[in-house]
PDB file of C-alpha atoms in Angstrom:
ATOM      1  CA  MET A   1      -4.851  42.323 -16.747  1.00 52.00           C
ATOM      2  CA  ALA A   2      -6.249  39.372 -14.859  1.00 54.00           C
ATOM      3  CA  PHE A   3      -4.393  36.165 -14.477  1.00 69.00           C
ATOM      4  CA  PHE A   4      -6.337  33.008 -14.956  1.00 67.00           C
ATOM      5  CA  ARG A   5      -5.464  30.172 -12.661  1.00 67.00           C
ATOM      6  CA  PRO A   6      -7.042  26.968 -13.878  1.00 67.00           C
ATOM      7  CA  ARG A   7      -9.035  24.966 -11.408  1.00 80.00           C
ATOM      8  CA  VAL A   8      -8.341  21.327 -10.864  1.00 81.00           C
ATOM      9  CA  SER A   9     -10.206  18.872 -13.023  1.00 84.00           C
ATOM     10  CA  ARG A  10     -13.413  17.238 -11.888  1.00 87.00           C
ATOM     11  CA  GLU A  11     -11.706  13.851 -12.147  1.00 89.00           C
ATOM     12  CA  ALA A  12      -9.015  15.006  -9.710  1.00 88.00           C
ATOM     13  CA  GLU A  13     -11.658  16.105  -7.210  1.00 89.00           C
ATOM     14  CA  VAL A  14     -13.457  12.781  -7.457  1.00 91.00           C
ATOM     15  CA  ARG A  15     -10.219  10.814  -7.013  1.00 93.00           C
ATOM     16  CA  TYR A  16      -9.236  13.042  -4.079  1.00 92.00           C
ATOM     17  CA  HIS A  17     -12.491  12.371  -2.226  1.00 93.00           C
ATOM     18  CA  ALA A  18     -12.274   8.646  -3.006  1.00 95.00           C
ATOM     19  CA  ASP A  19      -8.726   8.541  -1.630  1.00 94.00           C
ATOM     20  CA  GLN A  20      -9.855  10.309   1.524  1.00 94.00           C
ATOM     21  CA  GLU A  21     -12.482   7.619   2.088  1.00 95.00           C
ATOM     22  CA  ILE A  22     -10.061   4.778   1.391  1.00 94.00           C
ATOM     23  CA  SER A  23      -7.407   6.216   3.702  1.00 94.00           C
ATOM     24  CA  LYS A  24      -9.813   6.216   6.655  1.00 95.00           C
ATOM     25  CA  SER A  25      -9.529   2.425   6.797  1.00 95.00           C
ATOM     26  CA  PHE A  26      -5.702   2.492   7.001  1.00 95.00           C
ATOM     27  CA  PRO A  27      -5.358   1.931  10.786  1.00 95.00           C
ATOM     28  CA  ASP A  28      -7.650  -1.116  10.686  1.00 96.00           C
ATOM     29  CA  LEU A  29      -5.887  -2.592   7.664  1.00 95.00           C
ATOM     30  CA  LEU A  30      -2.489  -2.004   9.262  1.00 95.00           C
ATOM     31  CA  GLU A  31      -3.648  -3.807  12.393  1.00 96.00           C
ATOM     32  CA  LYS A  32      -4.819  -6.769  10.278  1.00 95.00           C
ATOM     33  CA  ALA A  33      -1.403  -6.864   8.615  1.00 95.00           C
ATOM     34  CA  ARG A  34       0.296  -6.863  12.021  1.00 95.00           C
ATOM     35  CA  GLN A  35      -1.888  -9.759  13.160  1.00 96.00           C
ATOM     36  CA  ALA A  36      -1.118 -11.711   9.978  1.00 94.00           C
ATOM     37  CA  GLU A  37       2.593 -11.061  10.497  1.00 93.00           C
ATOM     38  CA  GLN A  38       2.355 -12.358  14.056  1.00 95.00           C
ATOM     39  CA  ILE A  39       0.693 -15.535  12.804  1.00 94.00           C
ATOM     40  CA  VAL A  40       3.517 -16.063  10.306  1.00 92.00           C
ATOM     41  CA  ARG A  41       6.126 -15.521  13.028  1.00 92.00           C
ATOM     42  CA  ASP A  42       4.366 -17.927  15.398  1.00 93.00           C
ATOM     43  CA  LEU A  43       4.180 -20.605  12.698  1.00 91.00           C
ATOM     44  CA  ARG A  44       7.877 -20.206  11.895  1.00 87.00           C
ATOM     45  CA  ALA A  45       8.796 -20.431  15.571  1.00 90.00           C
ATOM     46  CA  GLY A  46       6.629 -23.526  15.974  1.00 89.00           C
ATOM     47  CA  ALA A  47       8.237 -25.260  12.980  1.00 84.00           C
ATOM     48  CA  ALA A  48       4.957 -25.575  11.087  1.00 83.00           C
ATOM     49  CA  ASP A  49       4.794 -27.449   7.813  1.00 85.00           C
ATOM     50  CA  GLU A  50       5.225 -25.639   4.515  1.00 86.00           C
ATOM     51  CA  LEU A  51       1.548 -25.710   3.538  1.00 86.00           C
ATOM     52  CA  GLU A  52       0.595 -23.799   6.678  1.00 89.00           C
ATOM     53  CA  LEU A  53       3.431 -21.342   6.097  1.00 90.00           C
ATOM     54  CA  LEU A  54       2.326 -20.912   2.486  1.00 89.00           C
ATOM     55  CA  ALA A  55      -1.247 -20.076   3.500  1.00 90.00           C
ATOM     56  CA  ALA A  56      -0.101 -17.717   6.267  1.00 92.00           C
ATOM     57  CA  GLY A  57       2.431 -16.029   3.962  1.00 91.00           C
ATOM     58  CA  ARG A  58      -0.209 -15.439   1.311  1.00 92.00           C
ATOM     59  CA  ALA A  59      -2.640 -14.072   3.904  1.00 94.00           C
ATOM     60  CA  PHE A  60       0.088 -11.720   5.147  1.00 95.00           C
ATOM     61  CA  ASP A  61       0.806 -10.629   1.569  1.00 94.00           C
ATOM     62  CA  HIS A  62      -2.884  -9.896   0.992  1.00 95.00           C
ATOM     63  CA  ALA A  63      -3.133  -7.907   4.243  1.00 96.00           C
ATOM     64  CA  LEU A  64       0.014  -5.936   3.380  1.00 95.00           C
ATOM     65  CA  THR A  65      -1.295  -5.182  -0.105  1.00 96.00           C
ATOM     66  CA  GLU A  66      -4.570  -3.823   1.278  1.00 96.00           C
ATOM     67  CA  ALA A  67      -2.713  -1.707   3.870  1.00 96.00           C
ATOM     68  CA  LEU A  68      -0.371  -0.447   1.156  1.00 96.00           C
ATOM     69  CA  ARG A  69      -3.281   0.597  -1.059  1.00 95.00           C
ATOM     70  CA  ALA A  70      -4.830   2.521   1.836  1.00 96.00           C
ATOM     71  CA  ALA A  71      -1.473   4.150   2.647  1.00 96.00           C
ATOM     72  CA  GLU A  72      -0.996   5.203  -0.972  1.00 95.00           C
ATOM     73  CA  ALA A  73      -4.498   6.678  -0.966  1.00 96.00           C
ATOM     74  CA  GLY A  74      -3.688   8.551   2.249  1.00 95.00           C
ATOM     75  CA  GLN A  75      -0.481   9.812   0.702  1.00 95.00           C
ATOM     76  CA  ARG A  76      -2.274  11.121  -2.388  1.00 94.00           C
ATOM     77  CA  ALA A  77      -5.017  12.720  -0.276  1.00 95.00           C
ATOM     78  CA  THR A  78      -2.416  14.391   1.946  1.00 95.00           C
ATOM     79  CA  PHE A  79      -0.708  15.846  -1.093  1.00 93.00           C
ATOM     80  CA  GLY A  80      -3.917  17.674  -1.950  1.00 91.00           C
ATOM     81  CA  VAL A  81      -6.261  17.896  -4.889  1.00 91.00           C
ATOM     82  CA  LYS A  82      -3.842  19.901  -7.059  1.00 90.00           C
ATOM     83  CA  ALA A  83      -1.265  17.132  -6.873  1.00 91.00           C
ATOM     84  CA  TYR A  84      -3.443  14.833  -8.979  1.00 91.00           C
ATOM     85  CA  ASP A  85      -2.986  17.063 -12.020  1.00 89.00           C
ATOM     86  CA  ASP A  86       0.323  18.785 -11.341  1.00 88.00           C
ATOM     87  CA  ARG A  87       3.612  16.940 -10.786  1.00 90.00           C
ATOM     88  CA  ILE A  88       5.259  20.049  -9.318  1.00 92.00           C
ATOM     89  CA  ALA A  89       2.530  20.327  -6.685  1.00 90.00           C
ATOM     90  CA  ARG A  90       3.066  16.625  -5.952  1.00 91.00           C
ATOM     91  CA  ARG A  91       6.807  17.158  -5.428  1.00 94.00           C
ATOM     92  CA  LYS A  92       6.211  20.159  -3.182  1.00 93.00           C
ATOM     93  CA  ALA A  93       3.674  18.212  -1.132  1.00 93.00           C
ATOM     94  CA  LYS A  94       6.182  15.378  -0.599  1.00 92.00           C
ATOM     95  CA  ALA A  95       8.486  17.874   1.125  1.00 94.00           C
ATOM     96  CA  THR A  96       5.921  18.750   3.803  1.00 93.00           C
ATOM     97  CA  PRO A  97       6.101  16.887   7.127  1.00 94.00           C
ATOM     98  CA  ALA A  98       2.796  15.097   6.524  1.00 94.00           C
ATOM     99  CA  GLY A  99       3.776  14.208   2.974  1.00 93.00           C
ATOM    100  CA  ALA A 100       7.152  12.884   4.093  1.00 94.00           C
ATOM    101  CA  MET A 101       5.493  10.805   6.826  1.00 95.00           C
ATOM    102  CA  TRP A 102       3.101   9.153   4.351  1.00 94.00           C
ATOM    103  CA  THR A 103       5.885   8.632   1.814  1.00 94.00           C
ATOM    104  CA  SER A 104       8.072   6.854   4.369  1.00 95.00           C
ATOM    105  CA  GLU A 105       5.117   4.722   5.483  1.00 95.00           C
ATOM    106  CA  VAL A 106       4.378   3.680   1.893  1.00 95.00           C
ATOM    107  CA  GLU A 107       8.023   2.793   1.316  1.00 96.00           C
ATOM    108  CA  ARG A 108       8.150   0.807   4.552  1.00 95.00           C
ATOM    109  CA  LEU A 109       5.077  -1.206   3.581  1.00 95.00           C
ATOM    110  CA  ARG A 110       6.419  -1.829   0.074  1.00 95.00           C
ATOM    111  CA  THR A 111       9.672  -3.102   1.538  1.00 95.00           C
ATOM    112  CA  LEU A 112       7.827  -5.391   3.947  1.00 93.00           C
ATOM    113  CA  ARG A 113       5.670  -6.775   1.144  1.00 93.00           C
ATOM    114  CA  GLU A 114       8.630  -7.428  -1.143  1.00 94.00           C
ATOM    115  CA  ASP A 115      10.561  -9.068   1.697  1.00 92.00           C
ATOM    116  CA  ASN A 116       7.582 -11.304   2.409  1.00 89.00           C
ATOM    117  CA  ARG A 117       7.197 -12.185  -1.256  1.00 87.00           C
ATOM    118  CA  MET A 118      10.863 -13.083  -1.616  1.00 90.00           C
ATOM    119  CA  TRP A 119      11.526 -14.882   1.668  1.00 84.00           C
ATOM    120  CA  GLY A 120       8.285 -15.279   3.617  1.00 79.00           C
ATOM    121  CA  ILE A 121       6.226 -17.405   1.246  1.00 80.00           C
ATOM    122  CA  PRO A 122       7.744 -20.869   0.859  1.00 81.00           C
ATOM    123  CA  ARG A 123       8.100 -22.265  -2.630  1.00 82.00           C
ATOM    124  CA  ILE A 124       6.361 -25.600  -2.879  1.00 80.00           C
ATOM    125  CA  PRO A 125       6.832 -27.589  -6.069  1.00 79.00           C
ATOM    126  CA  ARG A 126       3.657 -28.446  -7.924  1.00 79.00           C
ATOM    127  CA  PRO A 127       2.789 -32.114  -8.103  1.00 80.00           C
ATOM    128  CA  LEU A 128       3.421 -33.758 -11.442  1.00 81.00           C
ATOM    129  CA  PRO A 129       0.333 -35.016 -13.240  1.00 84.00           C
ATOM    130  CA  ALA A 130       0.021 -38.768 -13.251  1.00 79.00           C
ATOM    131  CA  THR A 131       0.542 -40.307 -16.668  1.00 76.00           C
ATOM    132  CA  ALA A 132      -1.336 -43.407 -17.624  1.00 62.00           C
TER     133      ALA A 132
END
């Protein structure tokens, strides 16, 4: 009696290799996010006007989002190709040291992005249209 162990789907293999490629850019994207954060901090310390803070906050949000996407891709690639199809394999992979490291990094970046979205981007009222 032979046991059949199903292979992973072709789609899972393709997504795995795509995530590996995306995760290679994570250090560069994280560095861009750090630079954008430094710009925001410098503008706040220099008492810049709200339009400059708005532009810098949005740039920081964009940089964080790109870094977060790369970190999530790295997390999925670290979990392995079986984790794309199997939730139990995904849970087991989260318990490994590498999986836990990527999971904490993803959570840290999500927290930073949400904090920036709530408090880092100033709310500027839209101008009212002129009525004739």
